[in-house]
Short mmCIF file of C-alpha atoms and ligand atoms in Angstrom, two decimals:
data_model
loop_
_atom_site.label_atom_id
_atom_site.label_comp_id
_atom_site.label_asym_id
_atom_site.label_seq_id
_atom_site.Cartn_x
_atom_site.Cartn_y
_atom_site.Cartn_z
CA MET A 1 0.00 0.00 0.00
CA THR A 2 2.76 2.43 0.93
CA LYS A 3 4.70 1.63 -2.24
CA LYS A 4 1.65 2.60 -4.28
CA LEU A 5 1.94 6.11 -2.86
CA LEU A 6 4.96 6.66 -5.08
CA LYS A 7 3.35 5.59 -8.37
CA ILE A 8 6.58 5.72 -10.43
CA GLU A 9 9.44 3.35 -11.28
CA SER A 10 12.27 5.89 -11.58
CA LEU A 11 12.68 9.24 -9.85
CA PRO A 12 13.39 12.18 -12.18
CA ASN A 13 15.74 15.04 -11.37
CA TYR A 14 13.98 18.38 -10.86
CA ILE A 15 15.95 20.99 -12.76
CA ASP A 16 14.73 24.48 -13.64
CA GLY A 17 11.13 23.47 -12.96
CA SER A 18 11.30 20.44 -15.28
CA TRP A 19 11.20 16.77 -14.36
CA THR A 20 14.25 15.38 -16.13
CA GLU A 21 14.72 11.65 -16.67
CA GLY A 22 18.13 10.20 -15.83
CA ASN A 23 20.33 8.01 -18.02
CA GLU A 24 21.99 5.79 -15.45
CA PHE A 25 20.30 4.54 -12.30
CA THR A 26 20.80 2.74 -9.04
CA SER A 27 18.19 1.07 -6.84
CA VAL A 28 16.69 2.48 -3.66
CA ILE A 29 16.32 -0.34 -1.14
CA ASN A 30 13.82 -0.62 1.71
CA PRO A 31 16.06 -1.39 4.72
CA ALA A 32 13.18 -3.16 6.46
CA ASN A 33 13.06 -6.02 3.94
CA GLY A 34 15.90 -5.54 1.45
CA LYS A 35 13.46 -5.04 -1.45
CA LYS A 36 13.84 -2.46 -4.20
CA ILE A 37 11.47 0.53 -3.97
CA VAL A 38 12.38 2.67 -6.98
CA ASN A 39 15.28 3.67 -9.27
CA VAL A 40 17.23 6.85 -8.68
CA PRO A 41 19.37 8.62 -11.31
CA LEU A 42 23.14 8.79 -11.06
CA SER A 43 23.69 12.26 -12.48
CA ASN A 44 27.05 13.84 -13.34
CA ASP A 45 28.94 17.15 -13.33
CA GLU A 46 27.30 18.28 -16.59
CA ASP A 47 23.88 17.95 -14.95
CA VAL A 48 25.18 20.04 -12.07
CA ASP A 49 26.47 22.71 -14.44
CA VAL A 50 23.17 22.99 -16.33
CA THR A 51 21.33 23.21 -13.00
CA VAL A 52 23.55 25.93 -11.59
CA LYS A 53 23.08 28.09 -14.70
CA ALA A 54 19.29 27.80 -14.38
CA ALA A 55 19.47 28.48 -10.65
CA GLN A 56 21.58 31.60 -11.23
CA ALA A 57 19.04 33.07 -13.64
CA ALA A 58 16.12 32.27 -11.33
CA GLN A 59 17.90 33.69 -8.28
CA LYS A 60 18.45 37.09 -9.87
CA LYS A 61 14.68 37.58 -10.19
CA TRP A 62 13.87 35.97 -6.83
CA ALA A 63 16.21 38.32 -4.96
CA LEU A 64 14.04 41.23 -6.16
CA VAL A 65 10.79 39.70 -4.90
CA PRO A 66 9.89 41.32 -1.55
CA ALA A 67 10.59 38.84 1.25
CA PRO A 68 6.97 38.90 2.55
CA GLN A 69 5.92 37.69 -0.92
CA ARG A 70 8.55 34.95 -0.88
CA ALA A 71 7.07 34.01 2.48
CA GLU A 72 3.62 33.47 0.96
CA ILE A 73 5.08 30.58 -1.03
CA LEU A 74 6.71 29.10 2.05
CA TYR A 75 3.33 29.24 3.82
CA ASN A 76 1.85 27.30 0.87
CA ILE A 77 4.66 24.76 1.10
CA GLY A 78 4.04 24.30 4.84
CA GLN A 79 0.32 23.91 4.25
CA LEU A 80 0.77 21.27 1.54
CA MET A 81 3.24 19.37 3.71
CA LYS A 82 0.68 19.45 6.50
CA GLU A 83 -2.07 18.08 4.25
CA ARG A 84 0.18 15.26 3.03
CA LYS A 85 1.98 14.59 6.28
CA ASP A 86 0.83 11.01 6.66
CA ASP A 87 1.70 9.92 3.11
CA ILE A 88 5.09 11.61 3.26
CA ALA A 89 5.81 9.95 6.61
CA ARG A 90 4.95 6.51 5.20
CA LEU A 91 7.32 7.04 2.28
CA LEU A 92 9.99 8.22 4.71
CA THR A 93 9.66 5.01 6.72
CA LEU A 94 9.78 3.04 3.48
CA GLU A 95 13.12 4.48 2.36
CA ASN A 96 14.79 5.12 5.72
CA GLY A 97 13.29 2.50 8.04
CA LYS A 98 12.54 4.70 11.08
CA VAL A 99 9.27 3.86 12.81
CA LEU A 100 6.19 5.66 11.56
CA GLU A 101 5.68 7.90 14.59
CA GLU A 102 9.27 9.13 14.30
CA ALA A 103 8.76 9.69 10.58
CA ARG A 104 5.66 11.77 11.33
CA GLY A 105 7.69 13.75 13.85
CA GLU A 106 10.36 14.38 11.25
CA VAL A 107 7.85 15.62 8.64
CA GLN A 108 6.34 17.86 11.33
CA GLU A 109 9.78 19.46 11.81
CA GLY A 110 9.74 20.34 8.13
CA ILE A 111 6.26 21.86 8.43
CA ASP A 112 7.33 23.87 11.48
CA MET A 113 10.39 25.08 9.64
CA ALA A 114 8.30 26.23 6.65
CA PHE A 115 6.01 28.33 8.84
CA TYR A 116 8.86 29.60 11.00
CA MET A 117 10.92 30.74 8.02
CA ALA A 118 7.82 32.18 6.33
CA GLY A 119 7.55 34.39 9.42
CA GLU A 120 11.11 35.55 8.75
CA GLY A 121 9.80 37.07 5.52
CA ARG A 122 8.51 39.94 7.66
CA ARG A 123 11.66 40.12 9.77
CA LEU A 124 15.05 39.24 8.27
CA PHE A 125 16.19 41.96 10.64
CA GLY A 126 19.30 43.96 10.11
CA GLN A 127 20.45 46.78 12.36
CA THR A 128 20.40 50.53 12.30
CA THR A 129 22.89 52.47 14.35
CA ASN A 130 24.30 55.93 14.84
CA ALA A 131 26.90 57.09 12.38
CA GLU A 132 30.01 58.81 13.76
CA LEU A 133 29.49 61.92 11.59
CA PRO A 134 26.54 64.34 11.53
CA ASP A 135 23.78 64.00 8.91
CA LYS A 136 24.73 60.47 8.12
CA PHE A 137 22.75 57.25 8.47
CA ALA A 138 24.18 53.76 9.03
CA MET A 139 22.58 50.32 8.75
CA SER A 140 23.39 46.70 8.07
CA VAL A 141 21.20 44.43 5.95
CA ARG A 142 21.24 40.77 5.00
CA SER A 143 21.69 40.07 1.31
CA PRO A 144 21.41 36.71 -0.43
CA VAL A 145 24.57 34.88 -1.46
CA GLY A 146 23.20 33.61 -4.80
CA VAL A 147 23.14 29.90 -5.58
CA VAL A 148 23.60 27.61 -2.59
CA GLY A 149 24.50 23.93 -2.63
CA ILE A 150 22.83 21.65 -0.10
CA ILE A 151 24.13 18.13 0.57
CA THR A 152 22.14 16.00 3.01
CA PRO A 153 22.45 12.59 4.73
CA TRP A 154 19.98 9.68 4.82
CA ASN A 155 19.14 9.70 8.52
CA PHE A 156 16.83 12.77 8.46
CA PRO A 157 16.09 13.03 4.75
CA ILE A 158 13.39 15.68 4.94
CA ALA A 159 13.92 17.59 8.20
CA ILE A 160 17.57 18.46 7.54
CA ALA A 161 16.75 19.49 3.98
CA THR A 162 14.11 21.93 5.24
CA TRP A 163 16.47 23.35 7.91
CA LYS A 164 18.67 24.43 5.02
CA THR A 165 16.37 24.98 2.04
CA PHE A 166 13.74 27.18 3.70
CA PRO A 167 16.14 29.74 5.24
CA ALA A 168 18.04 29.81 1.93
CA LEU A 169 14.86 30.53 -0.05
CA ILE A 170 13.39 33.13 2.29
CA ALA A 171 16.69 35.01 2.17
CA GLY A 172 16.47 35.24 -1.64
CA ASN A 173 18.75 32.42 -2.79
CA ALA A 174 18.31 29.57 -5.26
CA VAL A 175 19.04 26.02 -4.08
CA VAL A 176 20.74 23.06 -5.72
CA TRP A 177 20.10 20.03 -3.51
CA LYS A 178 21.78 16.65 -3.61
CA PRO A 179 20.04 14.25 -1.25
CA ALA A 180 21.68 11.01 -0.03
CA THR A 181 21.33 8.23 -2.59
CA GLU A 182 19.76 5.90 0.02
CA THR A 183 16.84 8.31 0.66
CA PRO A 184 15.94 10.27 -2.48
CA ILE A 185 12.15 9.97 -2.21
CA MET A 186 11.80 12.80 0.30
CA ALA A 187 13.49 15.14 -2.20
CA TYR A 188 11.00 14.09 -4.87
CA GLU A 189 8.07 14.74 -2.52
CA LEU A 190 9.40 18.13 -1.42
CA ALA A 191 10.12 19.22 -5.00
CA LYS A 192 6.56 18.29 -6.05
CA ILE A 193 5.19 20.34 -3.17
CA CYS A 194 7.37 23.34 -4.02
CA GLU A 195 6.16 23.22 -7.62
CA GLU A 196 2.50 23.04 -6.54
CA ALA A 197 3.01 25.76 -3.94
CA GLY A 198 4.01 28.18 -6.71
CA LEU A 199 7.76 28.38 -6.16
CA PRO A 200 9.14 29.84 -9.41
CA LYS A 201 11.16 27.42 -11.52
CA GLY A 202 14.88 27.14 -10.94
CA LEU A 203 14.75 28.08 -7.24
CA LEU A 204 14.69 24.56 -5.84
CA ASN A 205 16.56 22.04 -7.93
CA VAL A 206 17.11 18.39 -7.06
CA VAL A 207 20.04 16.59 -8.64
CA TYR A 208 20.38 12.94 -7.65
CA GLY A 209 23.67 11.09 -7.74
CA SER A 210 26.62 9.97 -5.67
CA GLY A 211 28.59 12.25 -3.41
CA SER A 212 31.78 11.58 -5.32
CA SER A 213 30.23 12.77 -8.57
CA VAL A 214 27.29 15.20 -8.03
CA GLY A 215 28.36 16.27 -4.52
CA ASP A 216 31.95 16.84 -5.59
CA ALA A 217 30.85 18.78 -8.70
CA MET A 218 28.73 21.06 -6.50
CA VAL A 219 31.56 21.65 -4.05
CA HIS A 220 33.91 22.63 -6.89
CA HIS A 221 31.40 24.65 -8.95
CA PRO A 222 32.55 28.29 -9.08
CA ASP A 223 28.98 29.64 -9.20
CA ILE A 224 27.79 27.84 -6.07
CA HIS A 225 28.71 30.32 -3.36
CA VAL A 226 27.83 28.35 -0.22
CA ILE A 227 27.89 24.66 0.57
CA SER A 228 25.69 23.60 3.44
CA PHE A 229 26.52 20.02 4.37
CA THR A 230 25.31 17.53 6.96
CA GLY A 231 26.97 14.15 7.15
CA SER A 232 30.07 12.32 8.29
CA ASN A 233 33.31 13.93 9.45
CA GLU A 234 35.24 12.20 6.70
CA THR A 235 33.15 13.84 3.96
CA GLY A 236 32.94 17.12 5.89
CA ILE A 237 36.71 17.44 6.05
CA ARG A 238 37.02 16.72 2.33
CA ILE A 239 34.45 19.45 1.60
CA ALA A 240 36.19 21.88 3.97
CA GLU A 241 39.51 21.35 2.19
CA ALA A 242 37.99 21.92 -1.24
CA CYS A 243 35.97 24.97 -0.16
CA GLY A 244 38.96 26.40 1.68
CA ARG A 245 41.06 26.32 -1.48
CA GLN A 246 38.31 28.23 -3.34
CA LEU A 247 37.60 30.63 -0.43
CA LYS A 248 34.03 29.37 -0.58
CA LYS A 249 31.73 29.68 2.43
CA TYR A 250 30.73 26.30 3.90
CA SER A 251 28.67 25.10 6.81
CA LEU A 252 29.28 21.65 8.28
CA GLU A 253 27.05 19.66 10.64
CA LEU A 254 28.93 16.46 11.41
CA GLY A 255 29.01 13.59 13.87
CA GLY A 256 28.37 13.24 17.58
CA LYS A 257 29.30 11.05 20.56
CA ASN A 258 26.62 12.20 22.92
CA ALA A 259 26.32 11.35 26.60
CA VAL A 260 23.62 11.20 29.22
CA ILE A 261 25.01 11.88 32.70
CA VAL A 262 23.10 10.25 35.57
CA MET A 263 23.97 11.64 39.01
CA GLU A 264 23.31 9.80 42.27
CA ASP A 265 20.34 12.08 43.09
CA ALA A 266 18.60 11.58 39.72
CA ASP A 267 15.10 10.23 39.16
CA LEU A 268 16.34 6.90 37.78
CA ASP A 269 13.09 5.88 36.08
CA LEU A 270 13.01 9.17 34.20
CA ALA A 271 16.68 8.78 33.28
CA VAL A 272 16.04 5.27 31.93
CA GLU A 273 13.20 6.55 29.74
CA GLY A 274 15.40 9.36 28.42
CA ILE A 275 18.32 7.01 27.73
CA ILE A 276 16.22 4.36 25.96
CA TRP A 277 14.54 6.93 23.74
CA SER A 278 17.67 8.81 22.77
CA ALA A 279 19.89 5.71 22.38
CA TYR A 280 17.56 3.40 20.48
CA GLY A 281 15.25 5.87 18.68
CA THR A 282 15.99 5.78 14.91
CA SER A 283 18.00 2.64 15.82
CA GLY A 284 20.73 4.88 17.23
CA GLN A 285 21.29 6.45 13.81
CA ARG A 286 20.90 10.05 14.94
CA CYS A 287 23.73 12.52 15.15
CA THR A 288 22.34 13.36 18.62
CA ALA A 289 21.88 9.71 19.69
CA CYS A 290 22.98 8.86 23.23
CA SER A 291 25.84 6.41 22.87
CA ARG A 292 27.45 6.97 26.29
CA VAL A 293 25.87 6.88 29.72
CA ILE A 294 28.09 8.46 32.37
CA VAL A 295 26.76 7.25 35.70
CA HIS A 296 27.67 7.87 39.33
CA GLU A 297 29.01 4.63 40.92
CA ASP A 298 26.42 4.86 43.72
CA VAL A 299 23.53 4.21 41.30
CA LYS A 300 25.32 2.30 38.55
CA GLU A 301 24.02 -1.19 39.36
CA LYS A 302 20.48 0.02 39.89
CA LEU A 303 20.51 1.90 36.58
CA GLU A 304 21.92 -1.11 34.71
CA GLY A 305 19.14 -3.31 36.12
CA LYS A 306 16.43 -0.85 35.10
CA LEU A 307 17.90 -0.42 31.61
CA LEU A 308 18.06 -4.18 31.08
CA GLU A 309 14.43 -4.53 32.12
CA GLN A 310 13.35 -1.92 29.59
CA ILE A 311 15.54 -3.22 26.78
CA LYS A 312 13.82 -6.62 27.05
CA THR A 313 10.50 -4.99 26.17
CA LEU A 314 11.69 -3.19 23.00
CA LYS A 315 10.09 -4.55 19.84
CA VAL A 316 12.38 -4.44 16.80
CA GLY A 317 11.01 -4.79 13.26
CA ASN A 318 9.50 -3.08 10.24
CA GLY A 319 8.72 0.52 11.24
CA LEU A 320 5.43 0.44 9.35
CA GLU A 321 4.05 -2.25 11.68
CA ASP A 322 2.16 -1.43 14.86
CA GLY A 323 4.00 -1.65 18.16
CA ILE A 324 7.51 -1.56 16.68
CA VAL A 325 9.78 0.85 18.55
CA MET A 326 13.05 0.21 16.75
CA GLY A 327 13.34 -0.15 12.98
CA PRO A 328 16.18 -1.47 10.81
CA ILE A 329 19.72 -0.21 10.23
CA ILE A 330 20.01 1.70 6.94
CA ASN A 331 22.07 -0.87 4.99
CA GLU A 332 24.59 -3.70 5.06
CA ALA A 333 27.54 -1.30 5.48
CA GLY A 334 25.87 0.28 8.53
CA LEU A 335 25.33 -3.16 10.02
CA GLU A 336 28.95 -4.19 9.40
CA LYS A 337 30.20 -1.01 11.07
CA ILE A 338 28.14 -1.75 14.20
CA LYS A 339 29.38 -5.35 14.32
CA LYS A 340 32.96 -4.10 14.05
CA TYR A 341 32.46 -1.82 17.07
CA ILE A 342 30.96 -4.67 19.12
CA GLU A 343 34.21 -6.60 18.62
CA ILE A 344 36.27 -3.50 19.38
CA GLY A 345 34.32 -2.96 22.62
CA LYS A 346 34.74 -6.57 23.73
CA ASN A 347 38.46 -6.58 22.94
CA GLU A 348 38.99 -3.33 24.82
CA GLY A 349 37.49 -4.91 27.96
CA ALA A 350 34.02 -3.33 28.07
CA ARG A 351 31.48 -5.82 29.46
CA LEU A 352 28.56 -6.72 27.19
CA LEU A 353 25.38 -6.80 29.29
CA THR A 354 22.94 -7.48 26.47
CA GLY A 355 22.65 -7.48 22.66
CA GLY A 356 25.64 -7.36 20.35
CA ASN A 357 24.13 -9.40 17.51
CA GLU A 358 22.48 -8.97 14.17
CA LEU A 359 18.78 -9.83 14.38
CA SER A 360 16.68 -11.87 12.04
CA ILE A 361 13.04 -10.80 11.82
CA THR A 362 10.75 -13.49 10.42
CA SER A 363 8.32 -11.08 8.73
CA SER A 364 11.16 -8.99 7.21
CA GLU A 365 13.71 -11.60 6.22
CA ASP A 366 16.18 -9.57 4.19
CA GLY A 367 16.08 -6.45 6.35
CA TYR A 368 19.06 -5.14 8.32
CA TYR A 369 18.36 -5.44 12.03
CA PHE A 370 20.51 -5.24 15.14
CA GLU A 371 19.78 -5.93 18.80
CA PRO A 372 19.60 -3.00 21.22
CA THR A 373 22.99 -3.31 22.89
CA LEU A 374 24.38 -2.32 26.27
CA PHE A 375 28.04 -2.34 27.29
CA THR A 376 29.18 -1.44 30.78
CA ASP A 377 32.48 -0.69 32.56
CA ALA A 378 33.75 1.30 29.60
CA THR A 379 36.47 3.88 30.19
CA ILE A 380 36.82 7.21 28.46
CA ASP A 381 39.90 6.18 26.50
CA MET A 382 38.20 3.21 24.78
CA ARG A 383 37.32 3.57 21.10
CA ILE A 384 33.78 2.47 21.89
CA ALA A 385 33.54 5.53 24.17
CA GLN A 386 35.19 7.90 21.69
CA GLU A 387 34.03 7.04 18.15
CA GLU A 388 30.62 7.34 16.51
CA VAL A 389 29.05 3.87 16.10
CA PHE A 390 25.77 5.08 14.52
CA GLY A 391 23.74 2.16 15.81
CA PRO A 392 21.76 1.04 18.90
CA VAL A 393 24.79 0.67 21.18
CA ILE A 394 25.27 2.28 24.62
CA SER A 395 28.49 2.25 26.63
CA ILE A 396 28.14 2.86 30.36
CA ILE A 397 31.05 4.76 31.90
CA PRO A 398 31.14 4.82 35.73
CA VAL A 399 32.39 7.95 37.55
CA ASN A 400 32.71 9.04 41.19
CA SER A 401 31.80 12.73 41.12
CA PHE A 402 30.07 15.53 39.24
CA ASP A 403 33.41 16.96 38.10
CA GLU A 404 34.51 13.59 36.77
CA ALA A 405 31.20 13.30 34.89
CA ILE A 406 31.69 16.65 33.16
CA GLU A 407 35.27 15.74 32.30
CA ALA A 408 34.13 12.38 30.83
CA ASN A 409 31.46 14.13 28.75
CA ASN A 410 33.98 16.60 27.36
CA SER A 411 36.66 13.96 26.69
CA VAL A 412 35.52 13.26 23.10
CA SER A 413 36.45 15.08 19.91
CA TYR A 414 32.76 15.78 19.14
CA GLY A 415 30.50 18.38 20.79
CA LEU A 416 26.92 18.00 19.61
CA SER A 417 24.53 17.12 22.45
CA SER A 418 24.73 16.24 26.14
CA SER A 419 22.30 15.66 28.96
CA ILE A 420 22.30 15.51 32.75
CA PHE A 421 19.79 13.91 35.08
CA THR A 422 19.96 15.49 38.53
CA ASN A 423 17.66 17.24 40.97
CA ASP A 424 20.35 19.54 42.32
CA VAL A 425 19.77 23.06 40.98
CA ASN A 426 23.40 24.08 41.50
CA ARG A 427 24.60 21.15 39.43
CA VAL A 428 22.08 22.03 36.70
CA TYR A 429 23.54 25.51 36.31
CA ARG A 430 27.14 24.34 36.49
CA ALA A 431 26.43 21.60 33.94
CA GLN A 432 24.80 23.89 31.39
CA ARG A 433 27.85 26.14 31.67
CA ASP A 434 30.54 23.43 31.61
CA LEU A 435 29.23 20.81 29.16
CA ASP A 436 31.12 21.53 25.95
CA THR A 437 28.35 20.80 23.42
CA GLY A 438 26.12 22.89 21.18
CA ILE A 439 22.99 21.43 22.79
CA VAL A 440 22.46 20.66 26.51
CA TYR A 441 19.42 18.94 28.03
CA VAL A 442 18.51 18.83 31.70
CA ASN A 443 16.39 15.87 32.86
CA ALA A 444 15.74 14.81 29.25
CA GLY A 445 17.66 12.59 26.79
CA THR A 446 20.11 13.86 24.16
CA THR A 447 17.56 14.16 21.34
CA GLY A 448 14.58 16.40 20.71
CA ALA A 449 15.82 19.69 19.29
CA GLU A 450 13.23 22.33 18.39
CA ILE A 451 13.50 24.13 15.06
CA HIS A 452 13.42 27.70 16.36
CA LEU A 453 16.66 27.15 18.29
CA PRO A 454 20.09 26.81 16.71
CA PHE A 455 21.15 23.23 15.93
CA GLY A 456 24.78 22.18 15.76
CA GLY A 457 27.83 21.50 17.82
CA THR A 458 31.26 22.49 19.07
CA LYS A 459 34.68 20.95 18.33
CA GLY A 460 34.68 18.17 15.68
CA THR A 461 30.91 18.34 15.18
CA GLY A 462 31.19 21.20 12.74
CA ASN A 463 32.81 24.47 11.83
CA GLY A 464 30.83 26.85 14.04
CA HIS A 465 27.74 27.35 11.89
CA ARG A 466 24.25 26.32 12.94
CA ASP A 467 21.24 24.84 11.15
CA SER A 468 17.70 25.98 12.04
CA GLY A 469 16.88 28.90 14.34
CA ILE A 470 17.46 32.38 12.94
CA GLN A 471 21.15 31.48 13.07
CA ALA A 472 20.63 29.42 9.90
CA LEU A 473 20.14 32.71 8.05
CA ASP A 474 23.78 33.57 8.71
CA VAL A 475 24.84 30.68 6.47
CA PHE A 476 22.73 31.87 3.54
CA THR A 477 23.23 35.63 3.73
CA GLU A 478 26.04 38.13 3.58
CA TRP A 479 25.98 41.14 5.86
CA LYS A 480 26.13 44.41 3.98
CA ALA A 481 26.96 47.66 5.80
CA ILE A 482 25.32 50.74 4.22
CA TYR A 483 26.11 54.40 4.91
CA VAL A 484 23.89 57.21 3.63
CA ASP A 485 25.38 60.68 3.92
CA TYR A 486 22.71 63.39 3.69
CA SER A 487 24.94 66.33 4.67
CA GLY A 488 25.39 67.45 1.06
CA LYS A 489 29.17 67.64 1.45
CA LEU A 490 32.01 65.16 1.55
CA GLN A 491 32.45 64.05 5.16
CA ARG A 492 35.59 62.03 5.64
CA ALA A 493 35.25 59.17 8.14
CA GLN A 494 38.36 57.72 9.77
CA ILE A 495 40.16 61.06 9.43
CA ASP A 496 41.43 62.42 12.70
CA VAL A 497 40.89 66.21 12.65
CA GLU A 498 41.77 68.37 15.68
P1 LIG B 501 28.06 10.87 4.46
O1 LIG B 501 28.51 9.53 3.98
O2 LIG B 501 29.11 11.88 4.73
O3 LIG B 501 27.04 11.39 3.36
C1 LIG B 501 26.34 12.60 3.51
C2 LIG B 501 26.07 13.20 2.15
O4 LIG B 501 27.30 13.59 1.55
C3 LIG B 501 25.41 12.22 1.17
O5 LIG B 501 24.48 12.92 0.39
C4 LIG B 501 26.59 11.75 0.35
O6 LIG B 501 26.22 11.27 -0.93
C5 LIG B 501 27.40 13.03 0.25
N1 LIG B 501 28.81 12.86 -0.09
C6 LIG B 501 29.58 11.75 0.07
N2 LIG B 501 30.83 11.98 -0.39
C7 LIG B 501 30.84 13.26 -0.86
C8 LIG B 501 31.85 14.08 -1.47
N3 LIG B 501 33.09 13.63 -1.69
N4 LIG B 501 31.52 15.34 -1.81
C9 LIG B 501 30.28 15.83 -1.59
N5 LIG B 501 29.29 15.09 -1.04
C10 LIG B 501 29.57 13.82 -0.66
O7 LIG B 501 27.20 10.74 5.78
P2 LIG B 501 25.98 9.75 6.06
O8 LIG B 501 26.54 8.40 6.36
O9 LIG B 501 24.97 9.88 5.00
O10 LIG B 501 25.34 10.40 7.38
C11 LIG B 501 25.67 10.00 8.65
C12 LIG B 501 26.54 11.04 9.32
O11 LIG B 501 25.85 12.29 9.34
C13 LIG B 501 26.83 10.73 10.77
O12 LIG B 501 28.18 10.98 11.05
C14 LIG B 501 25.93 11.70 11.53
O13 LIG B 501 26.37 12.00 12.83
C15 LIG B 501 25.95 12.88 10.62
N6 LIG B 501 24.80 13.77 10.90
C16 LIG B 501 25.04 14.97 11.50
C17 LIG B 501 23.99 15.83 11.81
C18 LIG B 501 24.24 17.17 12.47
O14 LIG B 501 23.40 18.06 12.33
N7 LIG B 501 25.35 17.37 13.16
C19 LIG B 501 22.68 15.45 11.50
C20 LIG B 501 22.47 14.21 10.89
C21 LIG B 501 23.56 13.38 10.58
P3 LIG B 501 25.90 9.73 -1.24
O15 LIG B 501 25.76 9.02 0.07
O16 LIG B 501 24.64 9.76 -2.00
O17 LIG B 501 27.04 9.22 -2.05
#
């Protein structure tokens, strides 16, 4: 039934308002059962070049449309997404595997972002200030950068795209978007909605293809002025190097190694709920997933017992089925990576309390499933406590004090999300100050960001930019300082006269 929602065999690119058939294709696989869903084109650098030219022409006109009018189209987009939320969510589960209620939540983030950025159409605030000379006016305004390149991962195939696309559009830019090859259907759905919502042609373009061909061509294209990327550190560094050589602006949202800290005074049942949700939601394949639990020795055994009890109840399977709380892993490579880290953890001396194996689900034979896994007695120097596994694997790290907990949290090269469970108000304030991450939660897990706040991290999680929130506008605009001298004579600033 869900497959029928798509109604086509091969996805077309969406270039300059036209649906363009590809020449070469690869298959999109449903991770829940290993079956093919649809074909997706493998485009090349010539396709990118044609797209950028069209986007440039469209952007010139779009930049002159008053922002409140641009906003009207974003409102339409949000409304259409809202009307089709359930169908889009089903297709999202089909291509990505996450359970349906998470898929609905992800589509809702896109809807929220559309309305939020539409509101920016009547703000996009700059500043006015006093000039240092008489009869002179000074202000700063945001201006669009031109054509922006957006490269997105498979784990949040629609939400992340909207965090980038909608701020880019409201600010007067045109977008060339390359979605991850595993999850291209969300791009098709969003492009259809943009077309129906009245977005002029050439402003949102979707070019499918591999990162090494389409992605690389975008990064190196001289007329793409910003690259906004979310994905792995390996790819992010490659993009940073290439953009650096061209003096091109780039925004990177990369990996995480996020921890929940549980202090001895915490509400342990609440902490367990927070840990289970943020560690095993999306099968642990979130950049904000909890993969470390830093626990005070006094409550370690109790917490382990409660976690084990809960883990036993988790139903793993096809995310479209009722009652499933954990869906499949995205593909074979993802599964292999998790298995590798299980061996690494065991060899390093972490103690496996439960899980650690690939799972076979009778109703979804060729899907990619893994058991929710819990290691304990990990230490901060172990690879399992330092590196991103991107699967349903928690490592418990025991500590003896609040200070040790903060130090353990900050011991990794990433800095995306962190959380502390405690009822001590002084510790809450010290933690929010001292946890070196872009997102901090108190008495909640490590996931659950809201779109009107900045999203991103410190250290190896990125390069200082943020998605979502008004901060996203900084990626897609240049600040222009404007001086208007109405004195009728030449007034020389920066001249020191007695
Ligand atoms: P990835 O392998 O880096 O791929 C991300 C995107 O980059 C895909 O569209 C990919 O294309 C493309 N790409 C690959 N090589 C490229 C190249 N040389 N030039 C340009 N583009 C290239 O990452 P992933 O495995 O999809 O995503 C998982 C990672 O994303 C995790 O590390 C996770 O933590 C991170 N993530 C971070 C955030 C955040 O906001 N901090 C949010 C979500 C995910 P193809 O795959 O189609 O070839």
